[in-house]
Amino acid sequence: MSDKFIVETSARHIHLTKEDVETLFGKGHELTVKKMLSQPGQFASEEKLTVVGPKKSIERVSVLGPVRSQTQVEVSFTDARTLGLTPPVRESGDLEGSCPCKLVGPCGEVDIDCGVIVAKRHIHFTPEDAERFGVHDKDIVSVKLDTNGRSLVFGDVVCRVSSTYALAMHIDTDEANAASAFGEVWGEIVAD
């Protein structure tokens, strides 16, 4: 078996609660699947929102489904500067003390007190994959990407293990640009 895994770029996106979906898109509205993502059951929806920060706004930000228990906005540091925010680097769902923003949809607006983060780079493992790679949930590893002219090693990569995952590493658009990680890119865990 290969000792490498696919590295995917996760662009800015929003996760919404059911209540916020209805506020932003109308009572009874449900997210419409545009395309399924690599993680089982996760999808990019047809719905888009405007994210409003203290400095500027970013329009047409993708909403991912299904709905979640907390509304969350994941941006790159470049996006954060555009918005005028300084969000923390966090794992998805770790929102306490993160940045506020306003979300604007076709039927309403939602002000979130916290929820804007820069996602910590991570690898999704099934328990079987984790055993094969010799890692455990919450382990921190370094990952080498071999790319055309900009190969690099990412440190501080968190391992996330669940039977609901599919093997893949996620980086944001700033990280992808730094590594010239375009098209099909593979990573491998390396010793620190």
mmCIF file of N, CA and C in Angstrom, residues 12-16 24 48-63 71-76 79-80 82-85 87 99-105 108-112 115-117:
data_model
loop_
_atom_site.group_PDB
_atom_site.id
_atom_site.type_symbol
_atom_site.label_atom_id
_atom_site.label_comp_id
_atom_site.label_asym_id
_atom_site.label_seq_id
_atom_site.Cartn_x
_atom_site.Cartn_y
_atom_site.Cartn_z
ATOM 1 N N ARG A 12 -12.306 28.966 1.084
ATOM 2 C CA ARG A 12 -13.210 29.572 2.078
ATOM 3 C C ARG A 12 -14.600 28.967 1.948
ATOM 4 N N HIS A 13 -15.224 28.734 3.104
ATOM 5 C CA HIS A 13 -16.567 28.161 3.090
ATOM 6 C C HIS A 13 -17.252 28.381 4.425
ATOM 7 N N ILE A 14 -18.546 28.060 4.442
ATOM 8 C CA ILE A 14 -19.394 28.290 5.608
ATOM 9 C C ILE A 14 -20.158 27.014 5.934
ATOM 10 N N HIS A 15 -20.252 26.710 7.236
ATOM 11 C CA HIS A 15 -21.138 25.661 7.744
ATOM 12 C C HIS A 15 -22.240 26.362 8.530
ATOM 13 N N LEU A 16 -23.481 25.938 8.335
ATOM 14 C CA LEU A 16 -24.617 26.606 8.978
ATOM 15 C C LEU A 16 -25.439 25.655 9.833
ATOM 16 N N LEU A 24 -31.407 32.778 6.615
ATOM 17 C CA LEU A 24 -30.692 33.328 5.457
ATOM 18 C C LEU A 24 -31.371 33.019 4.124
ATOM 19 N N LYS A 48 -24.980 30.290 -1.685
ATOM 20 C CA LYS A 48 -23.825 31.175 -1.450
ATOM 21 C C LYS A 48 -24.266 32.295 -0.519
ATOM 22 N N LEU A 49 -23.298 32.828 0.227
ATOM 23 C CA LEU A 49 -23.566 33.930 1.147
ATOM 24 C C LEU A 49 -22.491 34.995 1.027
ATOM 25 N N THR A 50 -22.790 36.177 1.535
ATOM 26 C CA THR A 50 -21.796 37.236 1.672
ATOM 27 C C THR A 50 -21.337 37.260 3.125
ATOM 28 N N VAL A 51 -20.009 37.251 3.306
ATOM 29 C CA VAL A 51 -19.422 37.362 4.641
ATOM 30 C C VAL A 51 -18.984 38.807 4.820
ATOM 31 N N VAL A 52 -19.480 39.457 5.874
ATOM 32 C CA VAL A 52 -19.202 40.863 6.116
ATOM 33 C C VAL A 52 -18.312 40.999 7.350
ATOM 34 N N GLY A 53 -17.157 41.632 7.157
ATOM 35 C CA GLY A 53 -16.260 41.923 8.265
ATOM 36 C C GLY A 53 -16.237 43.407 8.529
ATOM 37 N N PRO A 54 -15.422 43.860 9.488
ATOM 38 C CA PRO A 54 -15.358 45.286 9.810
ATOM 39 C C PRO A 54 -14.761 46.141 8.694
ATOM 40 N N LYS A 55 -13.970 45.524 7.806
ATOM 41 C CA LYS A 55 -13.286 46.276 6.751
ATOM 42 C C LYS A 55 -13.998 46.153 5.404
ATOM 43 N N LYS A 56 -14.216 44.927 4.962
ATOM 44 C CA LYS A 56 -14.829 44.662 3.656
ATOM 45 C C LYS A 56 -15.687 43.408 3.737
ATOM 46 N N SER A 57 -16.284 43.080 2.589
ATOM 47 C CA SER A 57 -17.107 41.874 2.466
ATOM 48 C C SER A 57 -16.517 40.956 1.404
ATOM 49 N N ILE A 58 -16.818 39.676 1.525
ATOM 50 C CA ILE A 58 -16.496 38.706 0.476
ATOM 51 C C ILE A 58 -17.821 38.083 0.049
ATOM 52 N N GLU A 59 -18.144 38.211 -1.232
ATOM 53 C CA GLU A 59 -19.417 37.712 -1.761
ATOM 54 C C GLU A 59 -19.281 36.298 -2.298
ATOM 55 N N ARG A 60 -20.417 35.646 -2.440
ATOM 56 C CA ARG A 60 -20.532 34.331 -3.070
ATOM 57 C C ARG A 60 -19.641 33.265 -2.418
ATOM 58 N N VAL A 61 -19.662 33.238 -1.082
ATOM 59 C CA VAL A 61 -18.907 32.223 -0.345
ATOM 60 C C VAL A 61 -19.755 30.955 -0.265
ATOM 61 N N SER A 62 -19.157 29.833 -0.596
ATOM 62 C CA SER A 62 -19.871 28.556 -0.634
ATOM 63 C C SER A 62 -20.324 28.102 0.743
ATOM 64 N N VAL A 63 -21.510 27.521 0.771
ATOM 65 C CA VAL A 63 -22.039 26.886 1.972
ATOM 66 C C VAL A 63 -21.889 25.379 1.787
ATOM 67 N N THR A 71 -22.775 27.400 13.600
ATOM 68 C CA THR A 71 -22.398 28.081 12.360
ATOM 69 C C THR A 71 -20.924 28.444 12.448
ATOM 70 N N GLN A 72 -20.203 28.185 11.356
ATOM 71 C CA GLN A 72 -18.753 28.355 11.321
ATOM 72 C C GLN A 72 -18.341 28.869 9.954
ATOM 73 N N VAL A 73 -17.384 29.798 9.924
ATOM 74 C CA VAL A 73 -16.848 30.351 8.685
ATOM 75 C C VAL A 73 -15.351 30.056 8.658
ATOM 76 N N GLU A 74 -14.894 29.354 7.622
ATOM 77 C CA GLU A 74 -13.475 29.034 7.486
ATOM 78 C C GLU A 74 -12.892 29.865 6.347
ATOM 79 N N VAL A 75 -11.854 30.646 6.678
ATOM 80 C CA VAL A 75 -11.207 31.522 5.707
ATOM 81 C C VAL A 75 -9.699 31.327 5.765
ATOM 82 N N SER A 76 -8.999 31.829 4.756
ATOM 83 C CA SER A 76 -7.536 31.888 4.798
ATOM 84 C C SER A 76 -7.130 33.186 5.484
ATOM 85 N N ASP A 79 -7.962 36.050 3.167
ATOM 86 C CA ASP A 79 -9.373 36.421 3.287
ATOM 87 C C ASP A 79 -9.604 37.239 4.550
ATOM 88 N N ALA A 80 -9.001 36.812 5.653
ATOM 89 C CA ALA A 80 -9.198 37.489 6.939
ATOM 90 C C ALA A 80 -8.730 38.944 6.863
ATOM 91 N N THR A 82 -8.634 40.779 4.175
ATOM 92 C CA THR A 82 -9.644 41.466 3.366
ATOM 93 C C THR A 82 -10.836 41.868 4.225
ATOM 94 N N LEU A 83 -11.288 40.955 5.078
ATOM 95 C CA LEU A 83 -12.450 41.205 5.925
ATOM 96 C C LEU A 83 -12.139 42.162 7.080
ATOM 97 N N GLY A 84 -10.856 42.270 7.439
ATOM 98 C CA GLY A 84 -10.486 43.085 8.590
ATOM 99 C C GLY A 84 -10.564 42.320 9.900
ATOM 100 N N LEU A 85 -10.331 41.004 9.833
ATOM 101 C CA LEU A 85 -10.407 40.129 11.003
ATOM 102 C C LEU A 85 -9.056 39.486 11.300
ATOM 103 N N PRO A 87 -8.640 36.027 12.823
ATOM 104 C CA PRO A 87 -9.149 34.783 13.411
ATOM 105 C C PRO A 87 -8.020 33.875 13.890
ATOM 106 N N CYS A 99 -13.482 34.793 15.875
ATOM 107 C CA CYS A 99 -13.972 36.092 15.400
ATOM 108 C C CYS A 99 -15.464 36.102 15.068
ATOM 109 N N PRO A 100 -16.088 37.266 15.246
ATOM 110 C CA PRO A 100 -17.472 37.460 14.817
ATOM 111 C C PRO A 100 -17.526 37.923 13.358
ATOM 112 N N CYS A 101 -18.693 37.832 12.757
ATOM 113 C CA CYS A 101 -18.933 38.408 11.429
ATOM 114 C C CYS A 101 -20.434 38.450 11.191
ATOM 115 N N LYS A 102 -20.802 39.025 10.073
ATOM 116 C CA LYS A 102 -22.203 39.015 9.635
ATOM 117 C C LYS A 102 -22.285 38.177 8.368
ATOM 118 N N LEU A 103 -23.327 37.366 8.272
ATOM 119 C CA LEU A 103 -23.618 36.596 7.068
ATOM 120 C C LEU A 103 -24.879 37.159 6.449
ATOM 121 N N VAL A 104 -24.827 37.412 5.140
ATOM 122 C CA VAL A 104 -25.965 37.993 4.431
ATOM 123 C C VAL A 104 -26.414 37.033 3.330
ATOM 124 N N GLY A 105 -27.697 36.670 3.392
ATOM 125 C CA GLY A 105 -28.285 35.799 2.389
ATOM 126 C C GLY A 105 -29.421 36.486 1.677
ATOM 127 N N GLY A 108 -32.267 37.118 4.515
ATOM 128 C CA GLY A 108 -32.000 37.654 5.843
ATOM 129 C C GLY A 108 -30.530 37.741 6.150
ATOM 130 N N GLU A 109 -30.242 38.155 7.383
ATOM 131 C CA GLU A 109 -28.871 38.313 7.855
ATOM 132 C C GLU A 109 -28.730 37.622 9.205
ATOM 133 N N VAL A 110 -27.516 37.164 9.483
ATOM 134 C CA VAL A 110 -27.201 36.562 10.771
ATOM 135 C C VAL A 110 -25.886 37.163 11.262
ATOM 136 N N ASP A 111 -25.896 37.682 12.483
ATOM 137 C CA ASP A 111 -24.663 38.130 13.137
ATOM 138 C C ASP A 111 -24.205 37.015 14.055
ATOM 139 N N ILE A 112 -22.983 36.505 13.821
ATOM 140 C CA ILE A 112 -22.456 35.481 14.714
ATOM 141 C C ILE A 112 -21.423 36.126 15.638
ATOM 142 N N GLY A 115 -17.052 32.316 15.459
ATOM 143 C CA GLY A 115 -17.241 31.277 14.447
ATOM 144 C C GLY A 115 -16.323 31.401 13.252
ATOM 145 N N VAL A 116 -15.598 32.536 13.129
ATOM 146 C CA VAL A 116 -14.667 32.682 12.006
ATOM 147 C C VAL A 116 -13.295 32.167 12.445
ATOM 148 N N ILE A 117 -12.784 31.172 11.718
ATOM 149 C CA ILE A 117 -11.477 30.591 12.022
ATOM 150 C C ILE A 117 -10.668 30.416 10.733
#
